[in-house]
Every structure is written in structure tokens, then in C-alpha cells.
Amino acid sequence: MGGHASRDDEATSARGGDAPVGDVHSGAGTGVPTMFDVARRAGVSHQTVSRVLNDLSGVAASTKVRVEQAIAELNYTPSPAARAMANRRSGVIGLIQAGRPDYGPSNAALGFNEAAREAGYTVSQASMRSLDADVLRQAVHRLVLQRVEAIVLISGEREGVAVLGGIDAGVPLVVVASEPAPALHRVSMDQYEGARLATGHLIGLGHREIRHLAGPAESMDAAERRRGWADVMREHGLATPEPIEGDWLAASGYAAGLRLAGDREATAVFSANDQMSIGLLHAYREAGVRVPDDVSVIGFDDVPEAAHFAPPLTTVRQDFDALGRDVVATLLEVLRGGADAVDRTARVPELVVRASTAPRARR
């Protein structure tokens, strides 16, 4: 007895029909998942996978969920050539935020969203509290399924840049990264020059024993700020003691401050961000160390509360709103055919002098 094929084309064998949009090779031996691997995992035909990839009708919601789950599990991405065959402008840009929702990344994302909206784009956003390579890959693939025109990653960790650089998503990829990002479009603030401004300010006040409270080792921004501090110190013939490493949070600044309070040689501290400065000031206050009379303290970022610390914090201001808008400007260049769009990495932070720094006291 003959029967009718289901509307989802659930059979796993291919019997003609729609030409697939995606890889049509078996991929055997290459380790690269293909459309047929996705079809086998989901228990459907490759035509059904093609319909899901191209957002065509005739696929039940439950089947679509199964196919999308298989795509995510296999980290499958249609080849760029195949995607180009079915390319259609979606008016959507993907944004991935990986890491804690700290002041800087959160405000850069806000600037990005506003600029994208002004340019006529909708933003589809994915967030993860900590960077996980597999979760990041899955986020990219899910955004590709949404037919985004480009994907942006805001994450301070270099692993995220490495993971994104290894994905052939078939759409432009842009990262906010203060270190080089081969094969990706890059936008950043000049963290190195900002650190030079901070350290130079302290040296200009007569300080010679300047300690550095650094950010976490995996952070690109932390590495650039540490490098800027060390280079300026060496240029002035000054020693560069091993920095104390924090984790960007006030509690780690407090722990570092308890150690630094016993360092009677130090007359100044450059903290890699304002949040750690809060803890540092707290520890100094408890230990009876006066800021800036005994030790000058300078931070980085200029969070809104910095002007109201006790004492008000000298810091390095970053324009995070402008950073987010720079990302959109770069994307627009690329999407308009400027494949060799110039990376925007020349924006320099601004030194903001307040009461937490003063000339070195004579001892």
C-alpha cells in the first residue's frame, strides 16, 4: 500500500527534492561535520536540514528544535560558499557577551545596541557569565541559524578571540580586543597608552616606588595595562616589582591592600581598574595608611562612583559608549563591501585627576 510523505520529510535517506544549502560532501576523515551528519543526528533527511537552515516552511516546530539541537551539538556551520548561494539580508547583527556584566563591557554593549538601532539593525544577543569555548561555539552557530549578517564578541579574555578566530561562520566576525586578533576585525581602546598615562602621572608627581595591582592573567586588557606600567617604569630607570594579581573585583583589591599596607617603600599604586581600587582604599583606611598623604592611588575606567570614593579617585577614563559605536562603524564598512576595513584601535583613554594622587611626601 502506498502512503504520503510527511510534511517534515522525516526519512533519513535522500530521494531527491530540494538542493541542500550547506556542505554536500560526507566529510569522512576530515573531522568537519556536514549536513548529512546533522541529518543523521536529528533523524531527518538532509532536505529537512536544508529547510531549517534556510528558514523555509514545511518543518514542524518539534523537528526544527531537533535539527537545531543537532547543529549545536556538532558545532556545524554551512560553508561560506553555500551560505552565499542563499544569502538574503536579514537586518540582524549577533552580539555575544562572555564574562561578568562589568561596567565596561556592559556599557560598550549599550553603545553598540544604540548605534546598531540607529543604523536600522536589530541585535540578537547571547550572554554567558564566564567564557566557555564550547558554549561560545554553540552561541555562534545559533546566531548563524538566525541568519545574522555579522557577529560581534565582547569579551576581555584572549581565549574567546582564539575560539572565534577558528570558526568559519560565513559572516563577518568582529571582536573587541586589546591584543592582535588575526583573521578577525578588531576594535579596542588603547589600554597600553592608558596605562602609560596613569604611570606617567605618578612619576610626574615624584613617585619612584610605584606598585601595580593587576587584573587577571587571562585578560587582554590587564596584560596591556601591566605592559604599559612596566615600560614607563623602565624608561625612567625604575624597578618593576612583581605585580599583585586581582580578579577585577573590590574584594581582591582589599586583599591586595592588606599586603600593600605593609610595604613601607611604596608611595603609589596603579590599580588596573576602579573596582579593585575601592577595596584597596578600604584596606589602607583600616591599616591607618592615608591616601594620598602616605600613598597615592590611581585606578582605570572612571566608573560613575569613582568621583565619590573617599578620597575621590584619580583614574583613566574610557569612553565605552564610543567603543560600542566604533564596533558598529566597523561592521557597516565590512557589510558594505569593505573587507579590508581598518581596525579601530587608536582611541586613547583620558587621564582624570582627582584627590587620590598627590606629590610624593618626603620621608
XYZ file of N, CA, C and O in Angstrom, residues 88-204:
468
model
N 20.518 36.365 2.010
C 19.489 37.410 1.971
C 19.737 38.303 3.174
O 20.077 37.825 4.246
N 19.591 39.560 3.020
C 19.850 40.493 4.111
C 18.761 40.329 5.165
O 17.580 40.375 4.874
N 19.193 40.154 6.392
C 18.242 39.922 7.476
C 18.015 41.161 8.321
O 17.010 41.249 9.032
N 18.963 42.100 8.286
C 18.852 43.272 9.142
C 19.117 42.965 10.601
O 18.748 43.745 11.483
N 19.791 41.831 10.875
C 20.076 41.412 12.248
C 21.579 41.225 12.424
O 22.252 40.644 11.564
N 22.104 41.718 13.536
C 23.513 41.516 13.904
C 23.547 40.743 15.215
O 22.765 41.016 16.132
N 24.438 39.784 15.302
C 24.586 38.999 16.519
C 25.608 39.618 17.457
O 26.656 40.092 17.026
N 25.306 39.627 18.748
C 26.224 40.132 19.771
C 26.371 39.083 20.857
O 25.370 38.623 21.429
N 27.608 38.700 21.147
C 27.892 37.749 22.216
C 28.703 38.458 23.294
O 29.740 39.058 23.006
N 28.223 38.403 24.523
C 28.966 38.914 25.669
C 29.388 37.733 26.525
O 28.551 36.948 26.977
N 30.695 37.600 26.737
C 31.217 36.498 27.530
C 32.001 37.066 28.705
O 33.000 37.751 28.528
N 31.532 36.801 29.906
C 32.185 37.306 31.107
C 31.205 38.044 31.991
O 30.045 38.275 31.613
N 31.661 38.414 33.180
C 30.780 39.118 34.114
C 30.263 40.420 33.495
O 30.967 41.068 32.731
N 29.056 40.806 33.854
C 28.490 42.055 33.314
C 29.094 43.277 34.002
O 28.398 44.062 34.646
N 30.411 43.445 33.870
C 31.091 44.578 34.488
C 30.731 45.874 33.775
O 30.168 45.872 32.676
N 31.130 46.984 34.383
C 30.758 48.299 33.877
C 31.196 48.508 32.429
O 30.395 48.926 31.588
N 32.461 48.213 32.137
C 32.977 48.484 30.800
C 32.279 47.704 29.700
O 31.691 48.290 28.772
N 32.305 46.355 29.753
C 31.633 45.580 28.702
C 30.145 45.886 28.583
O 29.602 45.948 27.480
N 29.471 46.078 29.726
C 28.038 46.350 29.681
C 27.741 47.661 28.968
O 26.797 47.751 28.167
N 28.541 48.685 29.235
C 28.306 49.976 28.598
C 28.739 49.986 27.135
O 28.135 50.677 26.315
N 29.769 49.227 26.805
C 30.133 49.083 25.394
C 28.998 48.411 24.625
O 28.679 48.797 23.496
N 28.367 47.412 25.254
C 27.238 46.729 24.615
C 26.059 47.681 24.431
O 25.365 47.639 23.402
N 25.818 48.544 25.411
C 24.739 49.523 25.277
C 25.011 50.472 24.109
O 24.115 50.769 23.309
N 26.248 50.964 24.021
C 26.602 51.838 22.909
C 26.449 51.144 21.575
O 25.970 51.730 20.589
N 26.831 49.877 21.535
C 26.693 49.081 20.314
C 25.222 48.942 19.926
O 24.847 49.141 18.765
N 24.377 48.582 20.891
C 22.954 48.392 20.605
C 22.310 49.671 20.090
O 21.516 49.644 19.137
N 22.637 50.791 20.707
C 22.054 52.065 20.272
C 22.491 52.421 18.855
O 21.686 52.828 18.019
N 23.797 52.264 18.588
C 24.302 52.598 17.251
C 23.740 51.655 16.191
O 23.430 52.074 15.068
N 23.599 50.374 16.535
C 23.026 49.416 15.582
C 21.582 49.772 15.264
O 21.155 49.729 14.102
N 20.822 50.138 16.297
C 19.428 50.522 16.086
C 19.330 51.759 15.205
O 18.481 51.840 14.307
N 20.216 52.736 15.448
C 20.216 53.948 14.630
C 20.554 53.649 13.173
O 20.131 54.364 12.264
N 21.334 52.576 12.963
C 21.704 52.191 11.597
C 20.665 51.288 10.953
O 20.858 50.839 9.816
N 19.578 51.011 11.670
C 18.498 50.215 11.100
C 18.620 48.729 11.333
O 17.929 47.934 10.678
N 19.459 48.303 12.283
C 19.657 46.882 12.553
C 19.021 46.478 13.884
O 18.943 47.277 14.825
N 18.605 45.237 13.932
C 18.172 44.605 15.177
C 19.336 43.783 15.709
O 20.097 43.195 14.929
N 19.489 43.743 17.032
C 20.580 42.981 17.638
C 20.017 41.738 18.317
O 19.097 41.827 19.135
N 20.553 40.588 17.950
C 20.232 39.334 18.629
C 21.400 39.024 19.560
O 22.537 38.893 19.111
N 21.120 38.916 20.847
C 22.187 38.886 21.837
C 22.237 37.567 22.586
O 21.214 36.983 22.935
N 23.472 37.089 22.841
C 23.713 35.906 23.669
C 24.723 36.285 24.737
O 25.676 37.014 24.460
N 24.514 35.807 25.956
C 25.395 36.164 27.063
C 25.800 34.919 27.831
O 25.032 33.962 27.932
N 27.012 34.927 28.370
C 27.476 33.875 29.263
C 28.301 34.518 30.366
O 29.090 35.427 30.118
N 28.086 34.071 31.600
C 28.727 34.714 32.749
C 30.235 34.496 32.752
O 30.993 35.335 33.228
N 30.676 33.354 32.261
C 32.107 33.085 32.150
C 32.371 32.467 30.789
O 31.484 31.826 30.203
N 33.575 32.654 30.292
C 33.898 32.178 28.952
C 34.028 30.662 28.944
O 34.785 30.089 29.721
N 33.276 30.021 28.085
C 33.353 28.577 27.871
C 33.434 28.357 26.368
O 32.543 28.783 25.627
N 34.502 27.701 25.908
C 34.743 27.580 24.472
C 33.591 26.888 23.755
O 33.140 27.330 22.689
N 33.088 25.795 24.327
C 32.000 25.070 23.665
C 30.712 25.896 23.631
O 30.003 25.924 22.624
N 30.420 26.568 24.737
C 29.222 27.396 24.776
C 29.339 28.554 23.789
O 28.363 28.922 23.125
N 30.545 29.095 23.656
C 30.761 30.178 22.695
C 30.535 29.691 21.270
O 29.870 30.362 20.468
N 31.058 28.528 20.940
C 30.843 27.977 19.594
C 29.355 27.756 19.331
O 28.845 28.060 18.242
N 28.661 27.216 20.318
C 27.232 26.989 20.145
C 26.477 28.297 19.957
O 25.541 28.374 19.150
N 26.903 29.338 20.672
C 26.256 30.643 20.520
C 26.435 31.165 19.099
O 25.495 31.715 18.498
N 27.639 31.000 18.550
C 27.888 31.436 17.171
C 26.978 30.684 16.210
O 26.334 31.276 15.324
N 26.881 29.378 16.383
C 26.068 28.588 15.458
C 24.588 28.933 15.565
O 23.872 28.962 14.561
N 24.118 29.195 16.763
C 22.710 29.574 16.915
C 22.434 30.933 16.259
O 21.374 31.141 15.677
N 23.390 31.837 16.357
C 23.218 33.131 15.699
C 23.243 32.974 14.179
O 22.489 33.638 13.465
N 24.104 32.086 13.680
C 24.126 31.828 12.235
C 22.769 31.290 11.771
O 22.267 31.662 10.709
N 22.167 30.437 12.591
C 20.850 29.915 12.247
C 19.811 31.021 12.152
O 18.822 30.898 11.422
N 20.030 32.085 12.905
C 19.112 33.229 12.860
C 19.390 34.148 11.679
O 18.763 35.178 11.533
N 20.357 33.754 10.847
C 20.691 34.472 9.619
C 21.197 35.883 9.907
O 20.874 36.844 9.185
N 21.985 36.020 10.958
C 22.581 37.325 11.244
C 23.557 37.690 10.131
O 24.134 36.824 9.475
N 23.742 38.971 9.929
C 24.658 39.433 8.885
C 26.092 39.506 9.376
O 27.024 39.524 8.569
N 26.284 39.578 10.686
C 27.623 39.639 11.263
C 27.504 39.267 12.740
O 26.414 39.286 13.314
N 28.633 38.923 13.345
C 28.657 38.558 14.766
C 29.760 39.332 15.462
O 30.882 39.433 14.964
N 29.436 39.875 16.640
C 30.385 40.635 17.452
C 30.596 39.913 18.779
O 29.638 39.419 19.381
N 31.830 39.855 19.218
C 32.150 39.291 20.529
C 32.739 40.372 21.414
O 33.730 41.017 21.053
N 32.143 40.572 22.582
C 32.710 41.445 23.605
C 33.138 40.560 24.767
O 32.300 40.041 25.513
N 34.423 40.350 24.891
C 34.978 39.531 25.971
C 36.432 39.922 26.137
O 37.171 40.001 25.154
N 36.840 40.143 27.364
C 38.217 40.567 27.591
C 39.227 39.446 27.576
O 40.428 39.698 27.625
N 38.766 38.197 27.491
C 39.682 37.063 27.587
C 40.180 36.645 26.207
O 39.400 36.505 25.264
N 41.483 36.398 26.125
C 42.070 36.079 24.816
C 41.584 34.741 24.278
O 41.596 34.518 23.063
N 41.147 33.824 25.149
C 40.641 32.537 24.664
C 39.429 32.740 23.752
O 39.261 32.026 22.768
N 38.585 33.720 24.085
C 37.422 33.968 23.257
C 37.800 34.379 21.849
O 37.174 33.954 20.865
N 38.829 35.211 21.733
C 39.311 35.631 20.414
C 39.849 34.432 19.645
O 39.593 34.276 18.442
N 40.586 33.559 20.338
C 41.146 32.373 19.682
C 40.039 31.455 19.177
O 40.105 30.934 18.057
N 39.006 31.259 20.003
C 37.895 30.388 19.595
C 37.170 30.979 18.394
O 36.908 30.291 17.407
N 36.861 32.266 18.451
C 36.136 32.892 17.353
C 36.964 32.877 16.070
O 36.427 32.682 14.977
N 38.266 33.069 16.202
C 39.129 33.061 15.032
C 39.199 31.710 14.350
O 39.582 31.615 13.182
N 38.829 30.642 15.069
C 38.855 29.303 14.498
C 37.536 28.853 13.919
O 37.402 27.702 13.503
N 36.543 29.745 13.888
C 35.222 29.396 13.363
C 35.018 30.032 11.987
O 35.195 31.233 11.824
N 34.668 29.205 11.012
C 34.342 29.713 9.674
C 32.832 29.861 9.601
O 32.113 28.955 9.182
N 32.331 31.006 10.064
C 30.891 31.195 10.217
C 30.203 31.648 8.944
O 28.981 31.643 8.862
N 30.961 32.108 7.965
C 30.352 32.584 6.731
C 29.808 33.989 6.813
O 29.156 34.458 5.882
N 30.026 34.676 7.954
C 29.625 36.070 8.120
C 30.791 36.804 8.758
O 31.660 36.191 9.390
N 30.863 38.129 8.617
C 31.955 38.883 9.248
C 31.942 38.703 10.771
O 30.885 38.668 11.397
N 33.135 38.602 11.338
C 33.299 38.452 12.785
C 34.119 39.618 13.307
O 35.185 39.925 12.773
N 33.628 40.269 14.347
C 34.301 41.434 14.928
C 34.485 41.186 16.418
O 33.575 40.701 17.096
N 35.670 41.511 16.932
C 35.929 41.353 18.360
C 36.365 42.686 18.959
O 37.001 43.499 18.291
N 35.983 42.885 20.214
C 36.555 43.978 20.999
C 37.740 43.366 21.729
O 37.560 42.570 22.654
N 38.943 43.692 21.300
C 40.135 43.024 21.820
C 41.313 43.975 21.815
O 41.582 44.627 20.804
N 42.023 44.040 22.937
C 43.163 44.953 23.037
C 44.464 44.313 22.593
O 45.515 44.947 22.645
N 44.420 43.057 22.168
C 45.576 42.389 21.578
C 45.249 42.013 20.139
O 44.071 41.936 19.771
N 46.266 41.778 19.287
C 46.009 41.427 17.890
C 45.065 40.238 17.774
O 45.087 39.315 18.590
N 44.228 40.265 16.738
C 43.241 39.204 16.513
C 43.272 38.797 15.048
O 42.438 39.243 14.251
N 44.236 37.952 14.653
C 44.351 37.542 13.252
C 43.059 36.937 12.726
O 42.360 36.218 13.442
N 42.728 37.262 11.497
C 41.558 36.741 10.776
C 40.245 37.339 11.261
O 39.177 36.952 10.788
N 40.304 38.282 12.194
C 39.093 38.921 12.694
C 39.214 40.428 12.564
O 40.316 40.967 12.553
N 38.096 41.097 12.466
C 38.089 42.559 12.539
C 38.135 42.945 14.017
O 37.428 42.367 14.841
N 38.943 43.937 14.340
C 39.195 44.248 15.747
C 38.912 45.709 16.049
O 39.243 46.602 15.270
N 38.301 45.939 17.205
C 38.048 47.283 17.713
C 38.503 47.286 19.172
O 38.291 46.309 19.893
N 39.135 48.372 19.607
C 39.556 48.414 21.007
C 39.875 49.829 21.432
O 40.017 50.743 20.614
N 39.994 49.989 22.750
C 40.612 51.176 23.323
C 42.098 50.861 23.506
O 42.485 49.703 23.673
N 42.930 51.894 23.511
C 44.370 51.686 23.656
C 44.708 51.551 25.143
O 45.039 52.523 25.820
N 44.593 50.320 25.642
C 44.847 50.060 27.061
C 46.291 50.363 27.443
O 46.574 50.864 28.539
N 47.197 50.056 26.543
C 48.618 50.282 26.797
C 48.901 51.765 27.025
O 49.572 52.151 27.996
N 48.373 52.595 26.147
C 48.623 54.030 26.280
C 47.924 54.585 27.522
O 48.443 55.490 28.188
N 46.765 54.042 27.862
C 46.096 54.471 29.076
C 46.927 54.183 30.313
O 47.012 55.002 31.240
N 47.557 53.009 30.344
C 48.423 52.658 31.474
C 49.656 53.551 31.521
O 50.145 53.906 32.607
N 50.158 53.922 30.374
C 51.308 54.844 30.337
C 50.920 56.208 30.920
O 51.703 56.835 31.632
N 49.703 56.656 30.606
C 49.230 57.922 31.168
C 49.171 57.851 32.691
O 49.599 58.781 33.387
N 48.625 56.747 33.213
C 48.489 56.596 34.656
C 49.849 56.572 35.342
O 50.089 57.280 36.336
N 50.754 55.785 34.813
C 52.077 55.647 35.425
C 52.868 56.937 35.281
O 53.553 57.371 36.228
N 52.774 57.562 34.119
C 53.480 58.829 33.911
C 52.991 59.911 34.851
O 53.781 60.752 35.312
N 51.693 59.905 35.151
C 51.146 60.882 36.104
C 51.797 60.713 37.475
O 52.195 61.708 38.109
N 51.919 59.497 37.933
C 52.521 59.236 39.243
C 53.997 59.607 39.261
O 54.493 60.207 40.226
N 54.704 59.285 38.203
C 56.126 59.641 38.126
C 56.281 61.150 38.105
O 57.187 61.715 38.741
N 55.391 61.828 37.397
C 55.440 63.286 37.353
C 55.217 63.933 38.710
O 55.663 65.070 38.949
